[in-house]
């Protein structure tokens, strides 16, 4: 019996998923490939192993759906899957804003939510006063 759960993801590039993975301590980005879940179920897409998870999270490249198998929390914390999805949404927004020449400032709220402030400009603020790539 499969424990794999599939849910709606976010439209995010491979680069965005990699950046989202980097935001979660101990998470490992595997890139595109085939990944095994419980009972050798083979899934294709972007694979990400979250800390404490027995099986990788797999993002379908066509549908953006996220498949995971945490066996009701026994094989991994489902809150980390939620965090990954949140981070992917943030990274997708940041990449889109940068592509359109907007600046974006990110603020983490007390409840863990992330608030983004987007405005016209050419710098990419990240909430700590730093700015990344300037045009030439």
PDB file of C-alpha atoms in Angstrom:
ATOM      1  CA  UNK A   1       0.000   0.000   0.000  1.00  0.00           C
ATOM      2  CA  UNK A   2       1.453   3.335  -1.052  1.00  0.00           C
ATOM      3  CA  UNK A   3       1.644   6.208   1.412  1.00  0.00           C
ATOM      4  CA  UNK A   4       2.567   8.737  -1.258  1.00  0.00           C
ATOM      5  CA  UNK A   5       0.628  11.982  -1.053  1.00  0.00           C
ATOM      6  CA  UNK A   6       0.435  14.306  -4.032  1.00  0.00           C
ATOM      7  CA  UNK A   7      -0.579  17.931  -3.690  1.00  0.00           C
ATOM      8  CA  UNK A   8      -0.598  21.072  -5.748  1.00  0.00           C
ATOM      9  CA  UNK A   9       2.750  22.820  -5.888  1.00  0.00           C
ATOM     10  CA  UNK A  10       3.889  26.155  -7.211  1.00  0.00           C
ATOM     11  CA  UNK A  11       5.192  27.031 -10.653  1.00  0.00           C
ATOM     12  CA  UNK A  12       8.879  27.328  -9.931  1.00  0.00           C
ATOM     13  CA  UNK A  13      12.010  26.798 -12.016  1.00  0.00           C
ATOM     14  CA  UNK A  14      14.671  24.266 -11.130  1.00  0.00           C
ATOM     15  CA  UNK A  15      16.821  27.191  -9.954  1.00  0.00           C
ATOM     16  CA  UNK A  16      13.992  28.355  -7.702  1.00  0.00           C
ATOM     17  CA  UNK A  17      13.587  24.878  -6.162  1.00  0.00           C
ATOM     18  CA  UNK A  18      17.324  24.719  -5.555  1.00  0.00           C
ATOM     19  CA  UNK A  19      17.274  28.096  -3.804  1.00  0.00           C
ATOM     20  CA  UNK A  20      14.234  27.002  -1.784  1.00  0.00           C
ATOM     21  CA  UNK A  21      16.114  23.883  -0.705  1.00  0.00           C
ATOM     22  CA  UNK A  22      19.097  25.988   0.405  1.00  0.00           C
ATOM     23  CA  UNK A  23      16.810  27.876   2.799  1.00  0.00           C
ATOM     24  CA  UNK A  24      16.113  24.698   4.809  1.00  0.00           C
ATOM     25  CA  UNK A  25      19.036  23.572   6.932  1.00  0.00           C
ATOM     26  CA  UNK A  26      19.997  19.983   6.163  1.00  0.00           C
ATOM     27  CA  UNK A  27      17.886  19.709   2.995  1.00  0.00           C
ATOM     28  CA  UNK A  28      19.553  18.216  -0.087  1.00  0.00           C
ATOM     29  CA  UNK A  29      18.708  19.205  -3.657  1.00  0.00           C
ATOM     30  CA  UNK A  30      19.213  16.274  -6.066  1.00  0.00           C
ATOM     31  CA  UNK A  31      18.153  17.940  -9.321  1.00  0.00           C
ATOM     32  CA  UNK A  32      16.136  16.195 -12.015  1.00  0.00           C
ATOM     33  CA  UNK A  33      15.971  12.417 -12.030  1.00  0.00           C
ATOM     34  CA  UNK A  34      14.057   9.346 -10.944  1.00  0.00           C
ATOM     35  CA  UNK A  35      13.464   8.823  -7.223  1.00  0.00           C
ATOM     36  CA  UNK A  36      12.147   5.854  -5.268  1.00  0.00           C
ATOM     37  CA  UNK A  37       9.518   6.112  -2.587  1.00  0.00           C
ATOM     38  CA  UNK A  38       7.853   3.452  -0.446  1.00  0.00           C
ATOM     39  CA  UNK A  39       7.465   0.021  -2.107  1.00  0.00           C
ATOM     40  CA  UNK A  40       9.910   1.120  -4.819  1.00  0.00           C
ATOM     41  CA  UNK A  41       7.390   3.499  -6.366  1.00  0.00           C
ATOM     42  CA  UNK A  42       9.441   5.381  -8.963  1.00  0.00           C
ATOM     43  CA  UNK A  43       8.730   9.084  -9.507  1.00  0.00           C
ATOM     44  CA  UNK A  44      10.349  11.418 -12.041  1.00  0.00           C
ATOM     45  CA  UNK A  45      11.051  15.098 -11.454  1.00  0.00           C
ATOM     46  CA  UNK A  46      13.082  17.300  -9.147  1.00  0.00           C
ATOM     47  CA  UNK A  47      14.137  15.410  -6.043  1.00  0.00           C
ATOM     48  CA  UNK A  48      14.705  17.054  -2.659  1.00  0.00           C
ATOM     49  CA  UNK A  49      15.505  15.218   0.560  1.00  0.00           C
ATOM     50  CA  UNK A  50      14.326  17.037   3.667  1.00  0.00           C
ATOM     51  CA  UNK A  51      16.001  16.492   7.045  1.00  0.00           C
ATOM     52  CA  UNK A  52      14.594  13.459   8.834  1.00  0.00           C
ATOM     53  CA  UNK A  53      12.647  12.255   5.782  1.00  0.00           C
ATOM     54  CA  UNK A  54      13.021   8.643   4.676  1.00  0.00           C
ATOM     55  CA  UNK A  55      12.087   9.414   1.071  1.00  0.00           C
ATOM     56  CA  UNK A  56      12.693  12.434  -1.157  1.00  0.00           C
ATOM     57  CA  UNK A  57      10.015  14.940  -2.066  1.00  0.00           C
ATOM     58  CA  UNK A  58       9.553  14.856  -5.853  1.00  0.00           C
ATOM     59  CA  UNK A  59       8.259  17.791  -7.910  1.00  0.00           C
ATOM     60  CA  UNK A  60       6.656  16.884 -11.242  1.00  0.00           C
ATOM     61  CA  UNK A  61       8.199  19.055 -13.979  1.00  0.00           C
ATOM     62  CA  UNK A  62       4.980  19.238 -16.006  1.00  0.00           C
ATOM     63  CA  UNK A  63       2.212  19.594 -13.402  1.00  0.00           C
ATOM     64  CA  UNK A  64       4.304  21.154 -10.573  1.00  0.00           C
ATOM     65  CA  UNK A  65       2.639  18.669  -8.205  1.00  0.00           C
ATOM     66  CA  UNK A  66       4.615  17.642  -5.141  1.00  0.00           C
ATOM     67  CA  UNK A  67       4.722  13.977  -4.144  1.00  0.00           C
ATOM     68  CA  UNK A  68       5.948  12.937  -0.735  1.00  0.00           C
ATOM     69  CA  UNK A  69       5.776  10.000   1.606  1.00  0.00           C
ATOM     70  CA  UNK A  70       6.189  10.896   5.270  1.00  0.00           C
ATOM     71  CA  UNK A  71       3.834   8.138   6.514  1.00  0.00           C
ATOM     72  CA  UNK A  72       1.743  10.532   8.560  1.00  0.00           C
ATOM     73  CA  UNK A  73       4.810  12.149  10.101  1.00  0.00           C
ATOM     74  CA  UNK A  74       6.584   8.905  11.036  1.00  0.00           C
ATOM     75  CA  UNK A  75       9.056   9.172   8.142  1.00  0.00           C
ATOM     76  CA  UNK A  76       9.483  12.953   8.172  1.00  0.00           C
ATOM     77  CA  UNK A  77       7.974  16.179   9.431  1.00  0.00           C
ATOM     78  CA  UNK A  78       5.153  17.368   7.128  1.00  0.00           C
ATOM     79  CA  UNK A  79       5.783  20.933   8.327  1.00  0.00           C
ATOM     80  CA  UNK A  80       9.116  20.834   6.484  1.00  0.00           C
ATOM     81  CA  UNK A  81       7.210  20.037   3.308  1.00  0.00           C
ATOM     82  CA  UNK A  82       5.032  23.094   3.945  1.00  0.00           C
ATOM     83  CA  UNK A  83       8.176  25.181   4.533  1.00  0.00           C
ATOM     84  CA  UNK A  84       9.686  23.927   1.262  1.00  0.00           C
ATOM     85  CA  UNK A  85       6.523  24.910  -0.612  1.00  0.00           C
ATOM     86  CA  UNK A  86       6.537  28.354   1.039  1.00  0.00           C
ATOM     87  CA  UNK A  87      10.215  28.873   0.169  1.00  0.00           C
ATOM     88  CA  UNK A  88       9.611  27.788  -3.434  1.00  0.00           C
ATOM     89  CA  UNK A  89       6.833  30.355  -3.755  1.00  0.00           C
ATOM     90  CA  UNK A  90       9.107  33.065  -2.387  1.00  0.00           C
ATOM     91  CA  UNK A  91      11.983  32.098  -4.671  1.00  0.00           C
ATOM     92  CA  UNK A  92       9.697  31.955  -7.717  1.00  0.00           C
ATOM     93  CA  UNK A  93       8.431  35.457  -6.917  1.00  0.00           C
ATOM     94  CA  UNK A  94      11.963  36.767  -6.373  1.00  0.00           C
ATOM     95  CA  UNK A  95      13.207  35.333  -9.675  1.00  0.00           C
ATOM     96  CA  UNK A  96      10.198  36.717 -11.558  1.00  0.00           C
ATOM     97  CA  UNK A  97      10.652  40.145  -9.976  1.00  0.00           C
ATOM     98  CA  UNK A  98      14.353  40.181 -10.846  1.00  0.00           C
ATOM     99  CA  UNK A  99      13.583  39.189 -14.453  1.00  0.00           C
ATOM    100  CA  UNK A 100      11.208  42.150 -14.722  1.00  0.00           C
ATOM    101  CA  UNK A 101      13.665  44.603 -13.162  1.00  0.00           C
ATOM    102  CA  UNK A 102      11.860  45.005  -9.846  1.00  0.00           C
ATOM    103  CA  UNK A 103      13.473  45.149  -6.447  1.00  0.00           C
ATOM    104  CA  UNK A 104      12.126  42.965  -3.710  1.00  0.00           C
ATOM    105  CA  UNK A 105      12.531  43.050   0.044  1.00  0.00           C
ATOM    106  CA  UNK A 106      11.738  39.976   2.079  1.00  0.00           C
ATOM    107  CA  UNK A 107      10.600  40.095   5.703  1.00  0.00           C
ATOM    108  CA  UNK A 108       9.956  37.084   7.906  1.00  0.00           C
ATOM    109  CA  UNK A 109       6.988  37.689  10.178  1.00  0.00           C
ATOM    110  CA  UNK A 110       6.723  36.514  13.791  1.00  0.00           C
ATOM    111  CA  UNK A 111       4.367  33.687  12.789  1.00  0.00           C
ATOM    112  CA  UNK A 112       6.835  32.324  10.205  1.00  0.00           C
ATOM    113  CA  UNK A 113       5.064  33.767   7.180  1.00  0.00           C
ATOM    114  CA  UNK A 114       7.191  35.605   4.636  1.00  0.00           C
ATOM    115  CA  UNK A 115       6.122  39.000   3.377  1.00  0.00           C
ATOM    116  CA  UNK A 116       7.499  40.342   0.102  1.00  0.00           C
ATOM    117  CA  UNK A 117       7.608  44.016  -0.842  1.00  0.00           C
ATOM    118  CA  UNK A 118       8.047  44.500  -4.582  1.00  0.00           C
ATOM    119  CA  UNK A 119       8.814  47.839  -6.175  1.00  0.00           C
ATOM    120  CA  UNK A 120      10.244  49.179  -9.422  1.00  0.00           C
ATOM    121  CA  UNK A 121      14.014  49.328  -9.384  1.00  0.00           C
ATOM    122  CA  UNK A 122      17.100  47.388 -10.243  1.00  0.00           C
ATOM    123  CA  UNK A 123      18.401  46.148  -6.917  1.00  0.00           C
ATOM    124  CA  UNK A 124      17.341  43.007  -5.158  1.00  0.00           C
ATOM    125  CA  UNK A 125      17.078  43.636  -1.409  1.00  0.00           C
ATOM    126  CA  UNK A 126      16.800  40.637   0.867  1.00  0.00           C
ATOM    127  CA  UNK A 127      15.689  42.227   4.106  1.00  0.00           C
ATOM    128  CA  UNK A 128      19.069  42.509   5.784  1.00  0.00           C
ATOM    129  CA  UNK A 129      20.240  45.652   4.037  1.00  0.00           C
ATOM    130  CA  UNK A 130      22.239  43.749   1.425  1.00  0.00           C
ATOM    131  CA  UNK A 131      21.667  44.089  -2.255  1.00  0.00           C
ATOM    132  CA  UNK A 132      22.506  41.612  -4.931  1.00  0.00           C
ATOM    133  CA  UNK A 133      23.395  41.808  -8.530  1.00  0.00           C
ATOM    134  CA  UNK A 134      23.483  45.271  -9.938  1.00  0.00           C
ATOM    135  CA  UNK A 135      23.257  45.747 -13.660  1.00  0.00           C
ATOM    136  CA  UNK A 136      26.080  47.058 -15.709  1.00  0.00           C
TER     137      UNK A 136
END
